[in-house]
Amino acid sequence: MLARCVCQDVSSHLQFRPQEPGEQSEREGESEADALDSDEEITRELAVPTQHLKLDDGSGGLLLHGIAVPTITDSTNAAPRIQEVIENPNASYVLQVEGIDVSQPHPEIDWSRYLPPEVILERREHDKVLDLCFKFFTMWMFRIVPSLFLRDMYRALSVPRSEEPLRTPHYSPMLHNAILSVSLAFSDEPYLRDPKTRLCFATAAKMLHTYTKADLSTVQAMSFLATAYSDIGERITSDLYLGMSSRLGMALGLGHDATPWAEAGLIEIDEIRWRNWTHWTLFCVDVSWALYFRWDLGGLPQQSTPMPFVDSDMDQSPWYYAPANIPPQPNYLTLVFFETSALFMIGRQISELVNNLRPSARPNAAQVEEQIAKFDLKLNNWKRQLPPPLDITLENRASSTPQRLMLHIAYRWCSLTLHRPFFNFPAQRIQHSDTEVDHIKLCICAAENILELVETWSSVYTLRLTPVTMQAAIFSAGTVFLLCALQATASPRIERSKLQAMLTQVQTCIRYLQKMGSTWPSAMRTGNMLQAILNERLRPVIIRRLAHRGVQMFAATTLDREIPAAPGMDKGHETGLPAEAAPSYVSEWDSQLNPAPGWSEPPLDSFSEQMRNAPAAFGAGVQAFPASMGAATGPELTFPELDPFGFLLPNFDYFRSLELWDPDSAERSARP
C-alpha cells in the first residue's frame, strides 16, 4: 500500500485512491511520449545545438558554447539568481563639478579605493575629467552608460573594505582605472595629462584584471585600455587589448538572445539590453579601427543580433555643457548609437571592399564599380532617413551636441573612404541608370563637410575636447586636399587659385590636428605626418612643375612650414596610432611604387584595361595608367605610427593611377 502513495505539494499529505480502469495504459502512453520527446531533444542538442548560452559556474554569467564544447543544455533549469539586497537602490555617485551642491556628492565615499596611490589626484579633478569623458568621449559609440556606471560605482565603493562588494556589472576597479587612463587626457594639469601618469592607471587596471570576473565591465575596460595604449604610442599592446575585448564579448555571447535566462530569473531583464548595447559598441569600435588601420575586420558577428535598443526616457535626459553657452537639450544618446551602428554596418562593407583591392584578389572592374555605386546609395539612403532630431542644418549646426557632430563626421568619413581609392578615375555612369559616380567630386564634398563640422566643434567646444577618433576623419580629409593640390599642377595649365586653396585646406587640417594634439598625443603625431607629406612629398613635385612652367613660387611659405614635434614624446619613442615598423619615409614610399614580389603583371594590366573599357557597368572613359613614378629626393623622416601611403591611396600600385604624382608625365603632357 505504501508503494502506491503519492507525494503531493511537497507536504506530508499522502494520496491514496483506487486506480481507475484504463489509467495505467494512459500513463504508459505518456511515458512513451515523454521518452520520444527526450530522444528528439537529445538528438537536436547533439546534432544542431540551438541553446548556445550557458551559465558559467565561476562568474555566474552567461558564456557562449559551440557544438564541440562538452556541456548539456539544462542551464535554464538552474535555481534563479538570488537578488542582492540593496539599501539605497537609487543612490548614485555624484560628480563634484560646477553647479553641483557640494553637500550631495557623498563626501564619505571611498572614491579612490582602487586607484594607484602614487598618483596625486584630488576628487574634484577626478570628477571633472570623468564628466568631460562622459560628455565628449564615451557618448560616441556609447562606450559607457554614465548613469549605470555612477550607480554601480556608488554601490561598490560605499561598502566597507572589510565586506565583500556587491555585484556591479557596470563598475569594476579595473574599468575605473581604464577609464582614467583615457579621460585624464582632458585634464588641465600637465602632470595628470602626461602619458606616463596615464600609464600608471593603465597598469593598475591590468593588475586588477586578475581579481575581476569576466562581465560587461571587463569588456569595456579592455576596450579603454586599447584606446589608451594606442594614443600613447604602443600599437601592439593596443591591438592585444582590443582583440581581447572583442574576443571576450564573443565568449560572453553578447550578440545572442538571453531572453530565456531572464525569464527564468537567472539574469536581470535589463541585462538583455545591456548585453545588446555592449555588443554593438564592440562592433562600432572594431569598424572604426578597420576603416582607420586598414585591417580585416574579424570581430563580432551581427547577422541575427537585434539593432541597439533605443531608450526614449534616457534620450530625454538633458545634455548640458555650461562653457558652450547652449541651453540644455535632449541627449539622444541611444538614438545616435542606433544610427551609428546602422552607419557602421555600411562602413564594414566599405572597409572590406577597399581593403581587398589587391592584385592577388583579381577583382572584376565592373563588379567593383557596381559595389561602389551600391554602397554609395546605401550611404545616401542612411542620410536621407536620419531622424529629424539628429539632422544637422545651417540653423541648428551651432547648437549640435558632440554626438550629433561625430555622427555626421563619421558619415562623411565613410563616403571619403569609399571613393578615395578611385580618385583618379573619370566620372562613370552606372549601367541602366542616369546616376553618375564622380569620385573626385564626392571626395571633395566629404572632405569639405568634415572640415565644416570640425570648425563648428572647434568654435563651440574647442578641439581640446574631442573623441580621439576625430583625427582619422581630419587626416583623411587632408589627403583629399593633397590629391587636389597635385591635380591642380598635373595639367598643362597650372590652376593657381585651386592650388593655393587646396594647400590652405591642408594647413587647416594640420592646425586642427595640432589643436587636438594638446589632448591626444596621437593627434599631434598624425598632424606631423600630414605636414611631412606636404613638405617632403608635395613640395618637390609642385616646385618642379611650377619652375618648369615659369610660375612664381607663391606657395613657398606654405610648403616650407616647419614640422612641430609632438609634445611629451621622446624623439626615439615608438609612437602608436598606428605604430608600425619604422622604415625611412622615402623608402616606404618607393616600396609602394613597384608591384610586390610575386605579383604578376598581366592581372594588373588586365584590370587597368577593364577600367579603361568598362561599358558593362559604366559609360566609356579613358584613363592613363603610367607604369611608374619618378624618384623623389628629400631628407629621410621616420614616422612609424602612420603609413601615409596606405591612407592616401590604399590601392596606389594596384590601380597604377600615379599621374598626379609623376612629374615626368605631367611635364610630358604640358609640352606642345
XYZ file of C-alpha atoms in Angstrom:
672
model
C 0.000 0.000 0.000
C 2.837 2.433 0.840
C 4.316 1.820 -2.581
C 1.172 3.281 -4.121
C 1.310 6.522 -2.088
C 1.970 9.786 -3.957
C 3.736 12.837 -2.534
C 1.762 15.945 -3.353
C 2.717 19.633 -2.966
C 5.945 18.684 -1.182
C 3.975 18.000 2.013
C 3.408 15.001 4.230
C -0.072 14.511 2.824
C -0.362 11.065 1.199
C -2.838 10.446 -1.539
C -4.243 7.005 -1.978
C -7.156 6.009 -4.112
C -8.102 3.045 -6.275
C -6.748 3.145 -9.800
C -9.374 3.900 -12.427
C -9.811 1.497 -15.321
C -7.606 2.438 -18.269
C -5.480 4.821 -16.228
C -2.445 2.547 -16.345
C -2.457 2.370 -20.128
C -2.723 6.174 -20.345
C 0.297 6.595 -18.094
C 2.243 4.085 -20.120
C 1.371 6.073 -23.260
C 2.509 9.290 -21.615
C 5.790 7.666 -20.614
C 6.418 6.523 -24.152
C 5.652 10.043 -25.457
C 7.984 11.571 -22.884
C 10.713 9.168 -23.910
C 10.204 10.070 -27.559
C 10.365 13.777 -26.768
C 13.515 13.167 -24.768
C 15.101 11.320 -27.691
C 14.289 14.183 -30.038
C 15.657 16.731 -27.588
C 18.928 14.833 -27.147
C 19.284 14.364 -30.892
C 18.661 18.043 -31.514
C 21.110 19.020 -28.782
C 23.916 16.852 -30.135
C 23.333 17.436 -33.839
C 22.281 21.092 -34.089
C 22.584 22.827 -30.723
C 20.262 25.816 -30.577
C 20.863 26.856 -26.992
C 24.308 28.454 -27.247
C 24.417 30.336 -23.946
C 25.270 28.535 -20.710
C 25.605 29.747 -17.153
C 29.221 29.800 -16.027
C 29.758 28.404 -12.548
C 32.780 30.626 -11.975
C 31.472 34.050 -12.931
C 27.759 33.401 -12.601
C 27.242 34.978 -16.007
C 26.456 33.625 -19.452
C 29.064 32.104 -21.750
C 28.812 31.126 -25.395
C 29.311 27.436 -26.207
C 29.673 25.791 -29.588
C 28.770 22.336 -30.865
C 32.072 20.771 -29.799
C 32.004 22.030 -26.211
C 31.218 19.232 -23.711
C 28.110 20.532 -21.974
C 24.387 19.887 -21.597
C 21.592 22.353 -22.243
C 19.844 22.453 -18.903
C 21.076 25.865 -17.813
C 17.638 27.446 -17.651
C 16.595 24.832 -15.083
C 19.105 26.161 -12.575
C 17.983 27.965 -9.459
C 17.124 31.625 -10.046
C 19.785 34.123 -9.054
C 19.305 35.428 -5.528
C 18.679 39.158 -5.697
C 21.138 41.116 -3.593
C 19.597 43.391 -1.008
C 20.486 46.994 -1.774
C 19.712 49.504 0.943
C 19.619 52.511 -1.386
C 18.831 51.228 -4.898
C 18.503 54.722 -6.382
C 21.694 56.116 -4.870
C 24.444 57.113 -7.266
C 27.913 58.608 -7.164
C 27.545 62.350 -7.768
C 30.316 64.083 -9.669
C 31.699 67.187 -7.962
C 31.525 69.568 -10.891
C 30.412 73.161 -11.281
C 26.766 73.720 -10.494
C 26.503 70.756 -8.115
C 25.655 71.249 -4.442
C 28.745 70.104 -2.522
C 26.520 68.502 0.119
C 25.181 65.987 -2.412
C 28.270 64.113 -3.659
C 28.592 61.731 -0.659
C 31.847 63.101 0.825
C 32.313 59.949 2.890
C 32.552 57.599 -0.097
C 35.912 55.899 -0.616
C 36.160 57.042 -4.262
C 39.922 56.422 -4.679
C 39.978 52.970 -3.068
C 41.331 51.164 -6.129
C 43.305 53.972 -7.781
C 47.139 53.953 -7.835
C 48.323 55.658 -4.614
C 51.470 57.026 -6.252
C 49.419 59.472 -8.338
C 48.260 62.635 -6.579
C 44.678 63.102 -7.709
C 42.042 65.182 -5.939
C 38.409 64.203 -6.092
C 37.295 67.389 -7.832
C 39.797 66.842 -10.653
C 38.881 63.154 -10.803
C 35.209 64.021 -11.142
C 35.890 66.763 -13.673
C 37.741 64.505 -16.123
C 35.086 61.803 -15.765
C 32.405 64.366 -16.560
C 34.300 65.563 -19.653
C 34.892 61.972 -20.708
C 31.177 61.192 -20.496
C 30.265 64.359 -22.429
C 32.908 64.267 -25.166
C 34.286 60.730 -25.430
C 32.061 57.881 -24.288
C 28.957 59.451 -25.855
C 30.437 58.430 -29.205
C 29.735 54.730 -29.797
C 28.077 54.537 -26.343
C 31.155 53.110 -24.652
C 29.790 53.811 -21.167
C 26.303 54.466 -19.840
C 27.182 57.196 -17.301
C 24.101 56.739 -15.110
C 24.718 52.999 -14.751
C 28.454 53.413 -14.167
C 27.944 56.027 -11.446
C 25.164 53.983 -9.814
C 27.332 50.876 -9.624
C 30.356 52.920 -8.577
C 28.434 54.112 -5.539
C 27.300 50.579 -4.706
C 30.819 49.169 -4.959
C 32.651 51.928 -3.084
C 30.104 52.560 -0.330
C 30.640 49.047 1.030
C 33.284 48.927 3.803
C 36.637 47.498 2.741
C 36.160 44.575 5.126
C 32.978 43.429 3.375
C 32.552 41.765 0.027
C 31.317 44.300 -2.555
C 28.033 43.856 -4.368
C 27.851 42.546 -7.915
C 28.158 45.593 -10.178
C 28.145 44.800 -13.922
C 28.775 48.433 -14.908
C 31.587 49.201 -12.480
C 34.760 47.411 -11.530
C 38.096 48.668 -10.205
C 39.639 47.576 -13.498
C 37.152 49.638 -15.516
C 37.559 52.645 -13.206
C 41.316 52.745 -13.792
C 40.982 52.016 -17.502
C 38.606 54.950 -17.969
C 41.001 57.262 -16.131
C 43.887 56.117 -18.350
C 41.936 57.753 -21.183
C 39.957 60.545 -19.523
C 42.957 62.128 -17.786
C 43.910 63.387 -21.243
C 41.174 66.003 -20.658
C 42.832 67.325 -17.502
C 44.214 70.864 -17.473
C 47.009 69.682 -15.183
C 50.104 68.766 -17.271
C 51.160 66.219 -14.655
C 47.879 64.318 -14.902
C 47.681 64.669 -18.682
C 51.196 63.301 -19.114
C 51.255 59.861 -20.822
C 53.435 58.493 -18.013
C 50.761 59.346 -15.444
C 48.045 57.855 -17.609
C 50.145 54.691 -17.896
C 50.019 54.322 -14.101
C 46.252 53.885 -14.324
C 46.533 51.532 -17.287
C 48.991 49.404 -15.319
C 46.684 49.396 -12.290
C 43.799 48.274 -14.492
C 45.850 45.381 -15.859
C 46.851 44.271 -12.357
C 43.230 44.377 -11.195
C 42.187 42.170 -14.110
C 43.299 39.140 -12.099
C 40.641 39.842 -9.467
C 37.871 40.766 -11.904
C 35.191 38.340 -13.027
C 34.507 38.407 -16.735
C 31.449 40.562 -17.336
C 30.394 43.660 -19.263
C 32.713 45.926 -17.268
C 35.692 43.747 -18.199
C 34.850 44.001 -21.889
C 34.621 47.776 -21.618
C 37.819 48.057 -19.586
C 39.848 46.217 -22.212
C 38.459 48.481 -24.910
C 39.508 51.576 -22.939
C 42.982 50.132 -22.422
C 43.251 49.624 -26.175
C 42.464 53.307 -26.709
C 44.908 54.439 -24.034
C 47.825 52.411 -25.371
C 47.038 53.402 -28.943
C 47.084 57.086 -28.048
C 50.393 56.999 -26.194
C 52.041 55.025 -28.974
C 52.078 51.347 -28.007
C 50.383 49.800 -31.023
C 50.983 46.121 -30.264
C 49.650 46.387 -26.718
C 46.709 48.364 -28.039
C 45.849 45.707 -30.611
C 46.101 42.976 -27.992
C 43.602 44.639 -25.674
C 41.212 45.471 -28.486
C 41.379 41.839 -29.575
C 40.801 40.610 -26.024
C 37.824 42.926 -25.652
C 36.272 41.653 -28.868
C 37.025 38.014 -28.090
C 35.654 38.287 -24.558
C 32.482 39.809 -25.982
C 32.170 36.770 -28.221
C 32.828 34.412 -25.300
C 30.073 36.082 -23.284
C 27.714 35.680 -26.228
C 26.753 39.352 -26.187
C 25.088 39.185 -29.581
C 22.889 36.221 -28.676
C 19.373 36.320 -27.276
C 19.408 35.928 -23.497
C 15.640 36.243 -23.035
C 15.109 32.634 -21.768
C 17.623 33.184 -18.968
C 15.998 36.467 -17.968
C 12.557 34.845 -17.956
C 13.926 32.059 -15.755
C 15.255 34.630 -13.278
C 18.890 33.734 -13.934
C 19.814 37.224 -15.145
C 18.131 40.605 -14.847
C 15.667 41.657 -17.525
C 17.682 44.846 -18.062
C 20.782 42.753 -18.716
C 19.371 41.795 -22.132
C 19.534 45.454 -23.095
C 22.981 45.964 -21.576
C 24.414 42.986 -23.416
C 22.949 44.234 -26.692
C 24.425 47.709 -26.221
C 27.863 46.339 -25.386
C 27.791 44.066 -28.426
C 27.153 46.998 -30.754
C 29.749 49.147 -29.015
C 32.366 46.497 -29.735
C 31.174 46.296 -33.323
C 31.396 50.061 -33.864
C 34.858 50.292 -32.304
C 36.009 47.394 -34.478
C 34.727 49.031 -37.666
C 36.254 52.415 -36.853
C 39.640 50.780 -36.352
C 39.222 48.781 -39.555
C 38.483 51.970 -41.505
C 41.477 53.729 -39.990
C 44.081 50.990 -39.779
C 43.015 49.219 -42.979
C 42.858 45.786 -41.394
C 40.447 42.944 -41.971
C 37.520 43.125 -39.597
C 37.271 39.891 -37.669
C 35.183 40.974 -34.720
C 31.731 40.107 -33.505
C 29.218 38.729 -36.000
C 25.985 40.709 -36.119
C 23.777 38.882 -38.638
C 20.980 37.931 -36.232
C 21.620 40.459 -33.478
C 18.818 42.999 -32.977
C 19.833 46.597 -33.546
C 20.632 48.623 -30.405
C 17.676 49.299 -28.166
C 16.565 52.942 -28.208
C 15.703 54.132 -24.700
C 13.430 57.143 -25.196
C 13.451 58.017 -21.498
C 17.229 58.024 -21.329
C 17.408 60.098 -24.510
C 15.351 62.848 -22.902
C 17.908 63.393 -20.154
C 19.404 66.839 -20.750
C 22.852 67.241 -22.239
C 24.495 70.412 -20.992
C 27.969 71.912 -21.052
C 27.989 75.370 -19.496
C 31.053 76.861 -21.277
C 29.378 76.271 -24.661
C 26.564 78.719 -23.782
C 23.986 76.340 -25.258
C 20.731 75.659 -23.378
C 20.176 72.098 -22.118
C 18.773 69.791 -24.769
C 17.854 66.080 -25.044
C 20.973 63.973 -25.379
C 19.522 61.376 -27.811
C 22.426 59.104 -26.877
C 20.753 55.794 -27.666
C 19.179 57.111 -30.869
C 22.571 58.368 -32.051
C 24.035 54.995 -31.128
C 21.370 53.190 -33.139
C 22.139 55.292 -36.214
C 25.895 54.953 -35.684
C 25.552 51.177 -35.647
C 23.486 51.273 -38.844
C 26.085 53.534 -40.479
C 28.985 51.320 -39.459
C 27.265 48.262 -40.879
C 27.733 50.038 -44.215
C 31.199 51.113 -43.102
C 32.128 47.491 -42.527
C 31.233 46.652 -46.132
C 33.220 49.653 -47.363
C 36.232 48.560 -45.330
C 36.072 45.034 -46.738
C 35.807 46.349 -50.305
C 38.640 48.869 -50.073
C 40.973 46.640 -48.079
C 40.574 43.794 -50.577
C 41.607 45.837 -53.614
C 44.734 43.761 -54.089
C 46.256 42.258 -57.225
C 46.054 38.797 -55.693
C 42.277 39.148 -55.401
C 41.913 39.830 -59.152
C 38.533 41.540 -58.875
C 36.422 42.329 -61.886
C 36.450 46.067 -62.564
C 32.772 46.257 -63.463
C 31.810 44.376 -60.289
C 33.963 46.681 -58.167
C 32.331 49.772 -59.627
C 28.884 48.270 -59.085
C 29.748 47.667 -55.434
C 30.949 51.239 -55.067
C 27.689 52.539 -56.512
C 25.691 50.214 -54.227
C 27.485 51.337 -51.068
C 27.234 54.972 -52.120
C 23.474 54.521 -52.489
C 23.288 52.894 -49.047
C 25.093 55.868 -47.522
C 22.736 58.304 -49.217
C 19.695 56.349 -48.032
C 21.049 56.275 -44.492
C 21.495 60.048 -44.530
C 18.075 60.675 -46.072
C 16.301 58.509 -43.472
C 18.056 60.055 -40.477
C 15.542 61.069 -37.764
C 14.973 64.859 -37.734
C 16.338 65.327 -34.172
C 19.702 64.019 -35.389
C 19.965 66.002 -38.593
C 22.289 68.997 -38.784
C 21.193 72.081 -40.673
C 22.523 75.616 -41.022
C 20.033 76.672 -38.364
C 20.970 74.103 -35.691
C 24.635 73.439 -36.524
C 25.984 75.778 -33.844
C 23.884 74.092 -31.136
C 24.614 70.495 -32.124
C 25.740 68.120 -29.404
C 29.103 66.363 -29.786
C 27.418 63.032 -30.506
C 25.424 64.507 -33.388
C 28.508 66.180 -34.851
C 30.502 62.941 -34.653
C 27.672 61.024 -36.302
C 27.814 63.309 -39.343
C 31.618 63.373 -39.381
C 31.586 59.563 -39.462
C 29.118 59.597 -42.359
C 31.412 61.848 -44.408
C 34.418 59.756 -43.390
C 32.772 56.581 -44.702
C 31.954 58.290 -48.003
C 35.509 59.562 -48.367
C 36.960 56.135 -47.577
C 34.767 54.566 -50.246
C 35.671 56.928 -53.089
C 39.276 57.989 -52.384
C 40.942 54.866 -53.864
C 39.325 55.792 -57.197
C 40.221 59.479 -57.040
C 41.940 59.476 -60.449
C 39.146 57.700 -62.270
C 36.890 59.766 -64.533
C 33.229 60.133 -63.649
C 31.383 56.948 -64.599
C 27.737 56.328 -65.392
C 26.088 53.299 -63.841
C 24.649 50.808 -66.284
C 20.860 51.140 -66.862
C 20.842 54.342 -64.807
C 21.283 58.077 -65.180
C 23.280 58.151 -61.950
C 26.897 59.201 -62.360
C 29.629 58.480 -59.833
C 32.189 61.284 -59.773
C 34.780 60.102 -57.257
C 36.695 63.390 -57.170
C 33.596 65.471 -56.554
C 32.353 63.095 -53.853
C 35.746 63.064 -52.108
C 35.949 66.857 -52.095
C 32.375 67.143 -50.836
C 33.084 64.735 -47.963
C 36.378 66.429 -47.046
C 34.883 69.933 -47.056
C 31.940 68.813 -44.928
C 34.304 67.202 -42.426
C 36.172 70.496 -42.057
C 32.929 72.436 -41.645
C 31.785 70.096 -38.882
C 35.169 70.202 -37.157
C 35.176 74.005 -37.378
C 31.771 74.032 -35.693
C 33.101 71.748 -32.956
C 36.143 73.986 -32.527
C 34.100 77.170 -32.191
C 31.529 75.667 -29.797
C 33.508 73.216 -27.651
C 37.199 73.706 -28.657
C 39.332 70.890 -30.032
C 40.712 70.174 -26.561
C 37.508 68.203 -26.018
C 37.133 65.614 -28.762
C 36.962 61.847 -29.132
C 40.251 60.507 -30.405
C 38.514 59.054 -33.485
C 38.039 62.517 -34.972
C 41.677 62.645 -36.042
C 41.126 59.828 -38.536
C 38.455 61.824 -40.371
C 40.554 65.008 -40.369
C 43.602 63.171 -41.707
C 41.530 61.545 -44.433
C 40.158 64.944 -45.444
C 43.712 66.268 -45.588
C 44.753 63.539 -48.006
C 41.960 64.557 -50.385
C 43.186 68.155 -50.399
C 46.716 66.886 -51.066
C 45.453 64.972 -54.083
C 43.566 68.039 -55.302
C 46.727 70.139 -54.999
C 48.580 67.632 -57.151
C 45.736 67.609 -59.622
C 45.937 71.406 -59.922
C 49.537 71.124 -61.173
C 49.176 67.970 -63.283
C 47.554 69.628 -66.304
C 49.388 71.779 -68.901
C 47.875 74.888 -67.327
C 48.524 75.374 -63.623
C 45.332 76.091 -61.676
C 46.933 78.592 -59.306
C 43.817 79.545 -57.354
C 42.843 75.905 -56.844
C 46.385 75.007 -55.806
C 46.512 77.784 -53.223
C 43.047 76.891 -51.902
C 43.927 73.205 -51.520
C 47.232 73.956 -49.776
C 45.355 76.226 -47.379
C 42.887 73.429 -46.639
C 45.741 71.021 -45.916
C 47.188 73.511 -43.458
C 43.759 73.828 -41.856
C 43.677 70.053 -41.300
C 47.162 70.175 -39.802
C 46.157 73.027 -37.499
C 43.096 71.121 -36.298
C 45.158 68.012 -35.591
C 47.729 70.019 -33.662
C 44.983 71.570 -31.549
C 43.665 68.085 -30.822
C 47.256 67.149 -30.005
C 47.129 69.170 -26.798
C 44.819 66.402 -25.561
C 45.742 63.366 -27.655
C 49.450 62.743 -28.446
C 48.369 60.554 -31.349
C 46.612 63.529 -32.978
C 49.814 65.564 -32.803
C 51.708 62.746 -34.487
C 49.012 62.479 -37.140
C 49.308 66.216 -37.806
C 53.078 65.850 -38.046
C 52.622 63.116 -40.611
C 50.289 65.219 -42.738
C 52.771 68.106 -42.544
C 55.573 65.756 -43.578
C 53.628 64.550 -46.609
C 53.016 68.160 -47.583
C 56.640 69.246 -47.136
C 58.516 66.186 -48.286
C 56.230 64.711 -50.921
C 54.201 67.510 -52.471
C 56.765 70.264 -52.181
C 59.399 68.735 -54.531
C 56.778 67.775 -57.113
C 54.932 71.099 -57.091
C 58.097 73.214 -57.072
C 59.445 71.297 -60.033
C 56.232 71.682 -62.001
C 55.889 75.373 -61.239
C 59.522 76.038 -62.125
C 59.149 74.143 -65.393
C 56.297 76.438 -66.375
C 57.971 79.589 -65.094
C 55.312 80.193 -62.445
C 56.191 82.363 -59.451
C 56.602 80.395 -56.219
C 53.665 81.937 -54.380
C 53.183 78.871 -52.211
C 56.737 78.556 -50.936
C 55.914 79.855 -47.471
C 53.058 77.402 -47.100
C 55.168 74.492 -48.193
C 58.219 75.362 -46.112
C 56.441 75.465 -42.767
C 58.401 73.777 -40.036
C 57.126 70.447 -38.738
C 56.391 70.680 -34.997
C 57.320 67.919 -32.613
C 54.701 66.092 -30.620
C 54.852 67.385 -27.030
C 55.601 64.969 -24.273
C 57.014 62.315 -26.580
C 60.694 61.442 -26.799
C 62.241 61.540 -30.235
C 63.060 57.879 -30.223
C 59.798 56.742 -28.685
C 57.860 54.116 -30.591
C 54.700 56.018 -31.298
C 51.442 54.454 -31.911
C 48.285 55.375 -33.732
C 49.050 53.137 -35.504
C 52.643 52.197 -34.597
C 54.225 50.322 -37.437
C 57.799 49.275 -38.017
C 59.964 52.266 -38.849
C 61.320 52.228 -42.393
C 62.529 55.552 -43.749
C 59.951 57.863 -45.227
C 61.336 57.742 -48.767
C 61.927 54.010 -48.845
C 58.396 53.392 -47.556
C 57.080 55.485 -50.440
C 59.270 53.779 -53.008
C 58.149 50.392 -51.760
C 54.620 51.304 -52.778
C 55.530 52.130 -56.356
C 56.531 48.754 -57.670
C 54.423 45.594 -57.512
C 55.382 43.350 -54.639
C 57.429 40.238 -55.421
C 55.229 37.515 -56.781
C 52.596 39.821 -58.222
C 52.120 39.077 -61.871
C 51.899 41.973 -64.278
C 49.128 40.594 -66.551
C 46.374 40.826 -63.908
C 47.299 44.457 -63.246
C 47.311 45.313 -66.930
C 44.125 43.345 -67.422
C 42.365 45.218 -64.638
C 43.623 48.555 -65.966
C 42.292 47.644 -69.381
C 38.927 46.780 -67.829
C 38.792 50.161 -66.142
C 39.521 51.913 -69.437
C 36.848 49.932 -71.228
C 34.089 49.134 -68.772
C 30.864 49.517 -70.733
C 29.333 46.674 -68.737
C 28.886 48.954 -65.764
C 29.726 52.463 -66.821
C 29.982 54.742 -69.779
C 33.234 54.762 -71.699
C 36.100 56.662 -70.168
C 39.794 56.694 -70.969
C 42.333 56.962 -68.202
C 46.109 56.899 -68.403
C 47.977 54.394 -66.232
C 51.719 55.227 -66.113
C 53.868 52.310 -65.130
C 55.994 54.060 -62.545
C 56.706 57.350 -60.873
C 59.892 59.374 -60.854
C 62.001 59.022 -57.747
C 61.707 61.807 -55.239
C 64.511 63.173 -53.175
C 64.442 64.627 -49.700
C 65.600 64.003 -46.153
C 64.534 60.772 -44.586
C 61.831 61.184 -41.970
C 60.647 58.444 -39.697
C 57.013 58.424 -38.607
C 56.421 54.813 -37.579
C 52.921 55.488 -36.297
C 51.298 56.048 -39.698
C 51.553 54.633 -43.176
C 50.688 57.763 -45.173
C 50.519 55.981 -48.467
C 48.043 53.420 -47.271
C 45.752 56.245 -46.235
C 46.487 58.472 -49.204
C 45.940 55.892 -51.912
C 45.200 52.481 -50.410
C 45.474 50.833 -53.830
C 48.298 53.046 -55.064
C 50.213 50.485 -57.105
C 47.150 48.390 -57.841
C 45.312 50.896 -59.999
C 48.558 52.307 -61.375
C 46.958 55.781 -61.375
C 50.097 57.704 -60.494
C 49.954 60.547 -62.973
C 49.102 63.082 -60.284
C 52.385 62.323 -58.554
C 54.513 61.684 -61.629
C 56.269 64.944 -62.536
C 57.650 63.460 -65.734
C 54.237 62.503 -67.081
C 52.826 65.904 -66.153
C 55.688 67.644 -67.921
C 55.285 65.497 -70.997
C 51.606 66.371 -71.148
C 52.485 70.080 -70.863
C 54.824 70.060 -73.873
C 53.443 71.333 -77.188
